[in-house]
CSV table of C-alpha atoms and ligand atoms in Angstrom, one decimal:
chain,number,residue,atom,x,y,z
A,1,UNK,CA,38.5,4.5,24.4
A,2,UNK,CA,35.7,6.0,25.8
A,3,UNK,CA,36.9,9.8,24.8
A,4,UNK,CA,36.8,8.2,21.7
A,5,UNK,CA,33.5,7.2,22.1
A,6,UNK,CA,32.4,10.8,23.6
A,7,UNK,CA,33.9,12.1,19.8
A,8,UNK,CA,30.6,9.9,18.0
A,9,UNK,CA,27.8,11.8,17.0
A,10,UNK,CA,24.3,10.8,16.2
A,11,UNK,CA,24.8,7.4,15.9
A,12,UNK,CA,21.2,5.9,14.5
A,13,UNK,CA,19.5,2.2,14.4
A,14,UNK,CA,18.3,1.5,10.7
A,15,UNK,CA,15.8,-1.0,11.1
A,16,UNK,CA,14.1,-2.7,8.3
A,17,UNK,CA,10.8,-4.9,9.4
A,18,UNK,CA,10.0,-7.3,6.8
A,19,UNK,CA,7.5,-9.5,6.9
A,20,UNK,CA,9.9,-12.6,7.4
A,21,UNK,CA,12.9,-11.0,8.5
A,22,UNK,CA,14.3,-7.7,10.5
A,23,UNK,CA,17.4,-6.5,9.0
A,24,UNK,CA,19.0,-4.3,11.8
A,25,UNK,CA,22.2,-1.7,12.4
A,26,UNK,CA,23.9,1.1,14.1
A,27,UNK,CA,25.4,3.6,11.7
A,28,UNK,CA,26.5,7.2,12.2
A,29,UNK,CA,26.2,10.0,10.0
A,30,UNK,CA,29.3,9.3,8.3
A,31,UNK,CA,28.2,6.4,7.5
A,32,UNK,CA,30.2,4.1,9.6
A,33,UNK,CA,28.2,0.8,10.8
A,34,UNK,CA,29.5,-0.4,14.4
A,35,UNK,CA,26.7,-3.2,14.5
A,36,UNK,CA,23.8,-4.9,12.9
A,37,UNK,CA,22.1,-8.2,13.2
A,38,UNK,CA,19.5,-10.0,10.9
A,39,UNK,CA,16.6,-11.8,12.8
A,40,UNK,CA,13.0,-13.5,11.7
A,41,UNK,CA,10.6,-11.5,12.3
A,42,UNK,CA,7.9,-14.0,14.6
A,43,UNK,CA,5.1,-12.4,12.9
A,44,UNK,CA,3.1,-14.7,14.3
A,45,UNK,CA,3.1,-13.3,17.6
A,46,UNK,CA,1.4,-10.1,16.5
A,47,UNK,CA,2.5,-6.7,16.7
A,48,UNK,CA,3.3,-6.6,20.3
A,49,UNK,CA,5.4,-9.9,20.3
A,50,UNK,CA,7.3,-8.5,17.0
A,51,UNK,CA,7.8,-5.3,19.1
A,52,UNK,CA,9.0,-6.7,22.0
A,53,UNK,CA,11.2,-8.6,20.2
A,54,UNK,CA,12.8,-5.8,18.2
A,55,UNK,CA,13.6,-4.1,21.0
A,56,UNK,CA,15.5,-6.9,22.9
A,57,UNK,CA,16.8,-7.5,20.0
A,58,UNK,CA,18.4,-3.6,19.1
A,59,UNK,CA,19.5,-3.8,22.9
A,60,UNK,CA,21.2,-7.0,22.4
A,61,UNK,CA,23.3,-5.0,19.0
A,62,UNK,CA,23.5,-1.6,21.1
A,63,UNK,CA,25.4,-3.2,24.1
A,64,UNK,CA,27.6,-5.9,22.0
A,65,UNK,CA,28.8,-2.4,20.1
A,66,UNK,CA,29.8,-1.1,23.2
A,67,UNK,CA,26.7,1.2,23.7
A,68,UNK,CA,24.0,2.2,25.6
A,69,UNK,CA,20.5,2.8,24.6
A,70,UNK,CA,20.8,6.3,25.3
A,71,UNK,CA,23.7,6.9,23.1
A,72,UNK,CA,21.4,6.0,19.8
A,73,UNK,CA,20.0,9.4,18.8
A,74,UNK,CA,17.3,8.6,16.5
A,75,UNK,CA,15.8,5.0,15.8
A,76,UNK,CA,14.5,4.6,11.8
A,77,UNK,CA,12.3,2.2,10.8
A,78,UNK,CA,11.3,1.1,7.5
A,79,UNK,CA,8.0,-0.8,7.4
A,80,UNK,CA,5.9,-2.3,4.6
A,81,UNK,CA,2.3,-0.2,4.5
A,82,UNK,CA,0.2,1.1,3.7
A,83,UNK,CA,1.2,3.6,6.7
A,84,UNK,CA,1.1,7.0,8.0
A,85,UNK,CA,4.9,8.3,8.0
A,86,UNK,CA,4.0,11.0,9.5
A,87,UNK,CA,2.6,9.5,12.8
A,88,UNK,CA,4.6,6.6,12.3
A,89,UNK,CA,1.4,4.6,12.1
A,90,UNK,CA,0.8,1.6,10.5
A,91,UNK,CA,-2.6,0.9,8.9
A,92,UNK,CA,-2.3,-2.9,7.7
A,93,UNK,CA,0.6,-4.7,6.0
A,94,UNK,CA,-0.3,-8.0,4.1
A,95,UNK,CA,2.9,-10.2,5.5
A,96,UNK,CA,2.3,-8.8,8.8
A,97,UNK,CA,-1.1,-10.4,10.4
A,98,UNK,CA,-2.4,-8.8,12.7
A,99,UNK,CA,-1.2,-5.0,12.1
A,100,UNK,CA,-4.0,-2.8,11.8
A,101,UNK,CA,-3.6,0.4,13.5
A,102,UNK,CA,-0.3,-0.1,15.0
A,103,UNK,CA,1.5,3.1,16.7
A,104,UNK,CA,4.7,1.9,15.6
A,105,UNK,CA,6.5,5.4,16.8
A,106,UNK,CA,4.6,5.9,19.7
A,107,UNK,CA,5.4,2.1,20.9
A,108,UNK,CA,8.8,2.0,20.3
A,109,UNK,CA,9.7,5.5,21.7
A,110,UNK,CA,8.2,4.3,24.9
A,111,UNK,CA,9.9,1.0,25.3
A,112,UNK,CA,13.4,2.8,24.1
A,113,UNK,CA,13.3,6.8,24.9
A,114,UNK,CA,15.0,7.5,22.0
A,115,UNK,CA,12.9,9.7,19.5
A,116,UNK,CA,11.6,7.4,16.1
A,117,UNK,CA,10.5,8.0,12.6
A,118,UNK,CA,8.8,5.3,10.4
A,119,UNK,CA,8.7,5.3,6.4
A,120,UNK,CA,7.6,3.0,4.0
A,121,UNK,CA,10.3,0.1,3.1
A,122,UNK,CA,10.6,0.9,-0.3
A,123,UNK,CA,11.1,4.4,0.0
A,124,UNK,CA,13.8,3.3,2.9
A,125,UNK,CA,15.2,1.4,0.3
A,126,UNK,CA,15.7,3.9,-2.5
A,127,UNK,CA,17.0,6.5,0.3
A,128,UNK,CA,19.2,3.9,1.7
A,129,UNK,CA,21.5,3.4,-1.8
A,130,UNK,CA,20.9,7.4,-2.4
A,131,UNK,CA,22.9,7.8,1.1
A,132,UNK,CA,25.4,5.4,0.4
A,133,UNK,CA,24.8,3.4,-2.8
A,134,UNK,CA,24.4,3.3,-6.3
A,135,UNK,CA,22.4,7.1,-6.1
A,136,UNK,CA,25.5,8.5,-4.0
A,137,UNK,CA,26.1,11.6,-6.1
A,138,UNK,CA,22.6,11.7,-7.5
A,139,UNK,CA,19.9,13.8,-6.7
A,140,UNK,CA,17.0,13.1,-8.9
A,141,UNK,CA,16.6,8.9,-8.2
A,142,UNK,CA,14.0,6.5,-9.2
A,143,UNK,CA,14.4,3.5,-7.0
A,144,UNK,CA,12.5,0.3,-8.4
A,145,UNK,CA,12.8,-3.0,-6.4
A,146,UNK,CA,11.2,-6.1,-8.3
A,147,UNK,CA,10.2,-8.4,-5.6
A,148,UNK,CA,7.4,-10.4,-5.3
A,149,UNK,CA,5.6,-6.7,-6.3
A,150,UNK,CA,7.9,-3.7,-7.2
A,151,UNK,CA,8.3,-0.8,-4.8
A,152,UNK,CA,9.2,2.4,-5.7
A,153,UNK,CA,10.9,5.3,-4.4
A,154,UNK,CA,11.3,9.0,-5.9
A,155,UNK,CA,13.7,11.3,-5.0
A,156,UNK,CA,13.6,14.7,-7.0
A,157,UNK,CA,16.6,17.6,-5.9
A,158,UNK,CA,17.9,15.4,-3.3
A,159,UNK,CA,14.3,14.9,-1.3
A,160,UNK,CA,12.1,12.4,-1.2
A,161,UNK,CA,8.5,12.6,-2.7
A,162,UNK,CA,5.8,12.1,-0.9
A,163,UNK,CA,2.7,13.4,-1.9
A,164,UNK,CA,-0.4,14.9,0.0
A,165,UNK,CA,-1.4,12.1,2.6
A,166,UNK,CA,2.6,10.8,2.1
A,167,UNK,CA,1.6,7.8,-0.5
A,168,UNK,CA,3.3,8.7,-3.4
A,169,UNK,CA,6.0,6.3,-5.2
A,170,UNK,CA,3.8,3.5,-5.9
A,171,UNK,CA,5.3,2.9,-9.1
A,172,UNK,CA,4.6,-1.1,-9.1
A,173,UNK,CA,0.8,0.3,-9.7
A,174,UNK,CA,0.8,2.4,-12.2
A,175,UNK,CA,-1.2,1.3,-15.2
A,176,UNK,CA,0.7,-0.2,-18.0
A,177,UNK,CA,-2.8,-1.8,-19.8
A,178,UNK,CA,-5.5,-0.7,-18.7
A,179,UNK,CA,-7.2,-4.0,-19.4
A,180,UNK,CA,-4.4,-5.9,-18.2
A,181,UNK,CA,-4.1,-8.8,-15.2
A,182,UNK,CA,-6.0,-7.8,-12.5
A,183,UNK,CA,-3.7,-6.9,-9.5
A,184,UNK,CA,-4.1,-7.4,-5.9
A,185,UNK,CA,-4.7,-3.7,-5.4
A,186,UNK,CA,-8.0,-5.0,-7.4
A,187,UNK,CA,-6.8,-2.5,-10.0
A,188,UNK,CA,-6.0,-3.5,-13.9
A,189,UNK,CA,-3.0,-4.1,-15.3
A,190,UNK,CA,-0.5,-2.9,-13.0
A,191,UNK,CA,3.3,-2.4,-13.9
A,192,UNK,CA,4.0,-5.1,-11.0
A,193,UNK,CA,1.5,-7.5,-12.8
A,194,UNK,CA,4.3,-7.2,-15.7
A,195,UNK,CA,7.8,-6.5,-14.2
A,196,UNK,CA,8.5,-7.5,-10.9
A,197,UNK,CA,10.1,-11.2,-9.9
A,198,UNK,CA,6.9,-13.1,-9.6
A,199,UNK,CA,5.8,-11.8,-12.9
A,200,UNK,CA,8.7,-13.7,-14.7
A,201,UNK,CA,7.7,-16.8,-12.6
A,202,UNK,CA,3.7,-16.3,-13.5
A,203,UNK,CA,4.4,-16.3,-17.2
A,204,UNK,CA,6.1,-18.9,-17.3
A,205,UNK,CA,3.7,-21.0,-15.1
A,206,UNK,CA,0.9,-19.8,-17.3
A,207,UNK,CA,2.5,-20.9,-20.6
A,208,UNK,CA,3.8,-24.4,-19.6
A,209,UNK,CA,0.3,-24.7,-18.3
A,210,UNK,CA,-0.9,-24.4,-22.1
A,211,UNK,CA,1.5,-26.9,-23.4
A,212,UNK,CA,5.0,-25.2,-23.9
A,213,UNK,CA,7.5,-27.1,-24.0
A,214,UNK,CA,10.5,-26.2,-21.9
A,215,UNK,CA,13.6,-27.5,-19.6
A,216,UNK,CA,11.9,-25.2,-16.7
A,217,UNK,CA,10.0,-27.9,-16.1
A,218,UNK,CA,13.0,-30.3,-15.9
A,219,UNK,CA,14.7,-28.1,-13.7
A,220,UNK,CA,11.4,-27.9,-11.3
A,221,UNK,CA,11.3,-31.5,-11.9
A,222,UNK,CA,7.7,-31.4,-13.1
A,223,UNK,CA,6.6,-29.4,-10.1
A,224,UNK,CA,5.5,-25.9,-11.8
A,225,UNK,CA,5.0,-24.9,-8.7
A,226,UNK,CA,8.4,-24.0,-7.6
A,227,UNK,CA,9.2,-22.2,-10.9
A,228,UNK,CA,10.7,-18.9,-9.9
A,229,UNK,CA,12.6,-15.9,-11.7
A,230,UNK,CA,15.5,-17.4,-11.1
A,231,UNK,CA,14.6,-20.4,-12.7
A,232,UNK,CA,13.7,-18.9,-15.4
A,233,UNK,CA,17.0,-17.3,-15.6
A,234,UNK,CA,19.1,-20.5,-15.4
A,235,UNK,CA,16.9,-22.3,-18.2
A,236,UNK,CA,17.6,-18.8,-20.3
A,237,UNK,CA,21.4,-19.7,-19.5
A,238,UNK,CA,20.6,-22.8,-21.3
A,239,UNK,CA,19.1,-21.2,-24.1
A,240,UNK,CA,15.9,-22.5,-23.8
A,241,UNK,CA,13.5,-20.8,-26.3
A,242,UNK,CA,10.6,-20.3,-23.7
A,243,UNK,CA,12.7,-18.5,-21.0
A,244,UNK,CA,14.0,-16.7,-23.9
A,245,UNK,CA,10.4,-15.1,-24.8
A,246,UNK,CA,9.3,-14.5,-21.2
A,247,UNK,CA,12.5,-12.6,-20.4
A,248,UNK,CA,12.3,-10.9,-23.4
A,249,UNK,CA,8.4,-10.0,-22.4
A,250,UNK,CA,9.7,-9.0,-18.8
A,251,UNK,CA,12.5,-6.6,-20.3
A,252,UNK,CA,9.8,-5.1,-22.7
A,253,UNK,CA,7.6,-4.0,-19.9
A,254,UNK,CA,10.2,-3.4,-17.5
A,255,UNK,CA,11.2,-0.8,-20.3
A,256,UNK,CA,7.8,1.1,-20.6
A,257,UNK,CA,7.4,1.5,-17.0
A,258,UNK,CA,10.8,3.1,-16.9
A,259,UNK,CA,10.2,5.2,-20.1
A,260,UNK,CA,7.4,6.4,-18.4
A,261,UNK,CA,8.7,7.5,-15.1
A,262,UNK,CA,12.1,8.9,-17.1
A,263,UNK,CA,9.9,11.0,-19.4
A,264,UNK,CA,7.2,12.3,-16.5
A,265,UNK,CA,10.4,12.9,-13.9
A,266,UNK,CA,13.5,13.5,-16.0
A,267,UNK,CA,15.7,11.9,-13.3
A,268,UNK,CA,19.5,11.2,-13.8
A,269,UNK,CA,19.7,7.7,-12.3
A,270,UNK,CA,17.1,4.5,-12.4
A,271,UNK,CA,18.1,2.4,-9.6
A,272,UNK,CA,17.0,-1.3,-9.8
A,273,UNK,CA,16.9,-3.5,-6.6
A,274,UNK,CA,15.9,-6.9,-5.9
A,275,UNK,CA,17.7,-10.3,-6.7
A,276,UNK,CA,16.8,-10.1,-10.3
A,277,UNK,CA,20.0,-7.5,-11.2
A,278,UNK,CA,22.3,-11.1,-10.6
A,279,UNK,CA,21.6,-11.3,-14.4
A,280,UNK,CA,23.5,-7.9,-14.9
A,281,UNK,CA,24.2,-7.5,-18.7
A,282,UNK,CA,21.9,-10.1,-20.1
A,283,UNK,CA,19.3,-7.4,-17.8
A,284,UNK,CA,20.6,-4.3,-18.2
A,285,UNK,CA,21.8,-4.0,-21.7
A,286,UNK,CA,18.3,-5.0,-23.5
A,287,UNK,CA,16.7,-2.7,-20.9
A,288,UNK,CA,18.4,-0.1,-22.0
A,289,UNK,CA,18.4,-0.5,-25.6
A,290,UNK,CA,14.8,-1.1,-24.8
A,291,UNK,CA,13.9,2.1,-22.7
A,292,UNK,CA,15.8,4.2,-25.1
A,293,UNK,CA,13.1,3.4,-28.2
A,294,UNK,CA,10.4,4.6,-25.9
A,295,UNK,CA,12.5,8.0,-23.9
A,296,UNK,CA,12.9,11.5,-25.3
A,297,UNK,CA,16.3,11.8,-26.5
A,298,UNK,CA,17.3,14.6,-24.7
A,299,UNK,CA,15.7,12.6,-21.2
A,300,UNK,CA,17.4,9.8,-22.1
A,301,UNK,CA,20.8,10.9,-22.6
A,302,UNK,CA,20.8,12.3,-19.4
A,303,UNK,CA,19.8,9.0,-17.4
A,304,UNK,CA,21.7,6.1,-16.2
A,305,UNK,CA,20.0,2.5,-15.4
A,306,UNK,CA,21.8,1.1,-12.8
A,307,UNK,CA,21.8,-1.8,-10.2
A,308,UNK,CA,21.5,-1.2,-6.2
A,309,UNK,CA,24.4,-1.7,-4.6
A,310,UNK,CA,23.0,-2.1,-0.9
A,311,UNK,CA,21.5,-5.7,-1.2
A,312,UNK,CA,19.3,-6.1,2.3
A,313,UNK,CA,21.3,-3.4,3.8
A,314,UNK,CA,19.2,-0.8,1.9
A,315,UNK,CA,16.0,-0.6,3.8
A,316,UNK,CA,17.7,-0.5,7.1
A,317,UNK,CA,20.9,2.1,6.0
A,318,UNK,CA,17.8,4.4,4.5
A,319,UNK,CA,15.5,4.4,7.3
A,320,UNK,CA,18.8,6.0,9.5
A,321,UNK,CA,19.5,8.2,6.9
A,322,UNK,CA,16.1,9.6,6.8
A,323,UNK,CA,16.3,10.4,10.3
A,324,UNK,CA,19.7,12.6,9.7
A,325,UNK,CA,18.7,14.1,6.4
A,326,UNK,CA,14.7,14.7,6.6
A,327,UNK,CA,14.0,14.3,10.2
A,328,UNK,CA,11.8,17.6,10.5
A,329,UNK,CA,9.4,15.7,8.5
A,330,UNK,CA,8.8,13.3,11.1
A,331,UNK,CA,9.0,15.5,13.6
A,332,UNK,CA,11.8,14.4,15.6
B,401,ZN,ZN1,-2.0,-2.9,-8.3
């Protein structure tokens, strides 16, 4: 057993910190996964507590796979930002109070000794189901998860894009109407205002709030509220004429974001997260119909729209495989 153990190389911890949750595993580079755990974050305790806590927590998976701390090679972590990957810095994250500033690398590397690299979530994501997901294969990507937002990942000949001060991939805003619903960025219409999960569930709010009539609001019983995508997909199930036109409103914009990023990055594979792809053909067969009218032929033809296959696995599996694959980057 433990020659066997001696054989392992580079076995990593993927680690993705939500803002509710930590998703958590051990992986080598084969892929293999000999642990993982999934634990609420206690953001409430600030960044130290969460710290603290992830660590007791990745020594509580490391020894119940038959490990020591020193056998992990590289610790990845995938974090929401807006961040500094390549100081593995955090500079505020809106479901994590209290983070401003937060030396994410340094800290953990101290507590563990093992060397660390942190990367936005999204991009984690995106590389997560490139290693060993839907993009397997693939080396031009565009990952899209529709959330509460939509994140965004780009990877072009097999490497992740990240611009000049490492910020690129912000797909969920770029500009779809430029005198659209004002975002949270504070910017104007962007593509997550339009597309992402909570989009579906803010039309629909906004229209039963003008009178439509609906079994939404049956199925919420009265409480608008609590009208969410998936709602909104089970009174489109029904046929219900209102869920009908919102989806149909959701599909059209989901459509011209992705024209857009097909015809500025001629990629061969759209990957689309989040728990929205449930609705698989009644999703991906008007999307596609739909992104073709708007993509050059010859881009088109070339691309595939498909749905992740990691589920929460993603952000944690890519975080470890961006240690293996573009670890120079972080300096490790
Ligand atoms: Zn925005």
């Amino acid at each position: 057993m433990r020659k066997k153990k001696k054989d392992i190389k580079k076995i990593i911890a993927g680690i993705d910190l939500g803002g509710t949750n930590v998703y958590m595993l051990l992986i080598d580079s084969k892929g293999k996964i000999y642990g993982e755990k999934h634990f609420p974050t206690l953001s409430e305790k600030g960044p130290d507590g969460v710290i603290e806590n992830i660590i007791l927590q990745l020594k509580d998976v490391v020894k119940k796979a038959g490990f020591n701390l020193k056998d992990i090679w590289r610790i990845g972590i995938g974090s929401p930002g807006p961040l500094d990957s390549k100081k593995g810095i955090i500079f505020g994250a809106v479901n994590l109070p209290g983070w401003k500033y937060v030396k994410l690398k340094e800290k953990i590397e101290k507590a563990t000794g093992v060397k660390t690299g942190v990367d936005n979530d999204a991009n984690c994501a995106i590389y997560g189901e490139k290693w060993l997901g839907a993009g397997k294969n693939f080396n031009n990507i565009i990952g899209l998860t529709l959330g509460t937002g939509i994140g965004g990942g780009i990877i072009i000949d097999g490497k992740l894009i990240r611009g000049t001060n490492y910020n690129a991939g912000e797909i969920g805003h770029m500009s779809i109407n430029p005198e659209g619903i004002v975002c949270k960025c504070g910017a104007k219409g962007c593509y997550e205002q339009y597309a992402s999960a909570s989009a579906i569930a803010n039309f629909a709010k906004e229209k039963i709030k003008k009178g439509a009539k609906t079994i939404i609001t049956e199925i919420v019983k009265g409480d608008i509220n609590k009208i969410t995508s998936k709602t909104v997909y089970e009174a489109l199930l029904n046929n219900d004429k209102l869920a009908k036109e919102i989806w149909d409103e959701f599909i059209k914009f989901l459509a011209a974001g992705i024209a857009n990023l097909l015809n500025i990055f001629n990629p061969e594979l759209i990957v689309i997260a989040g728990g929205v792809i449930n609705a698989g053909d009644k999703l991906f067969i008007p999307l596609r119909q739909a992104v073709k009218k708007q993509t050059f032929e010859i881009i088109y033809n070339v691309a595939k729209i498909l749905p992740a296959k990691l589920g929460e696995r993603a952000g944690a599996i890519g975080a470890a495989g961006l240690m293996l694959f573009e670890g120079d980057f972080y300096e490790l």
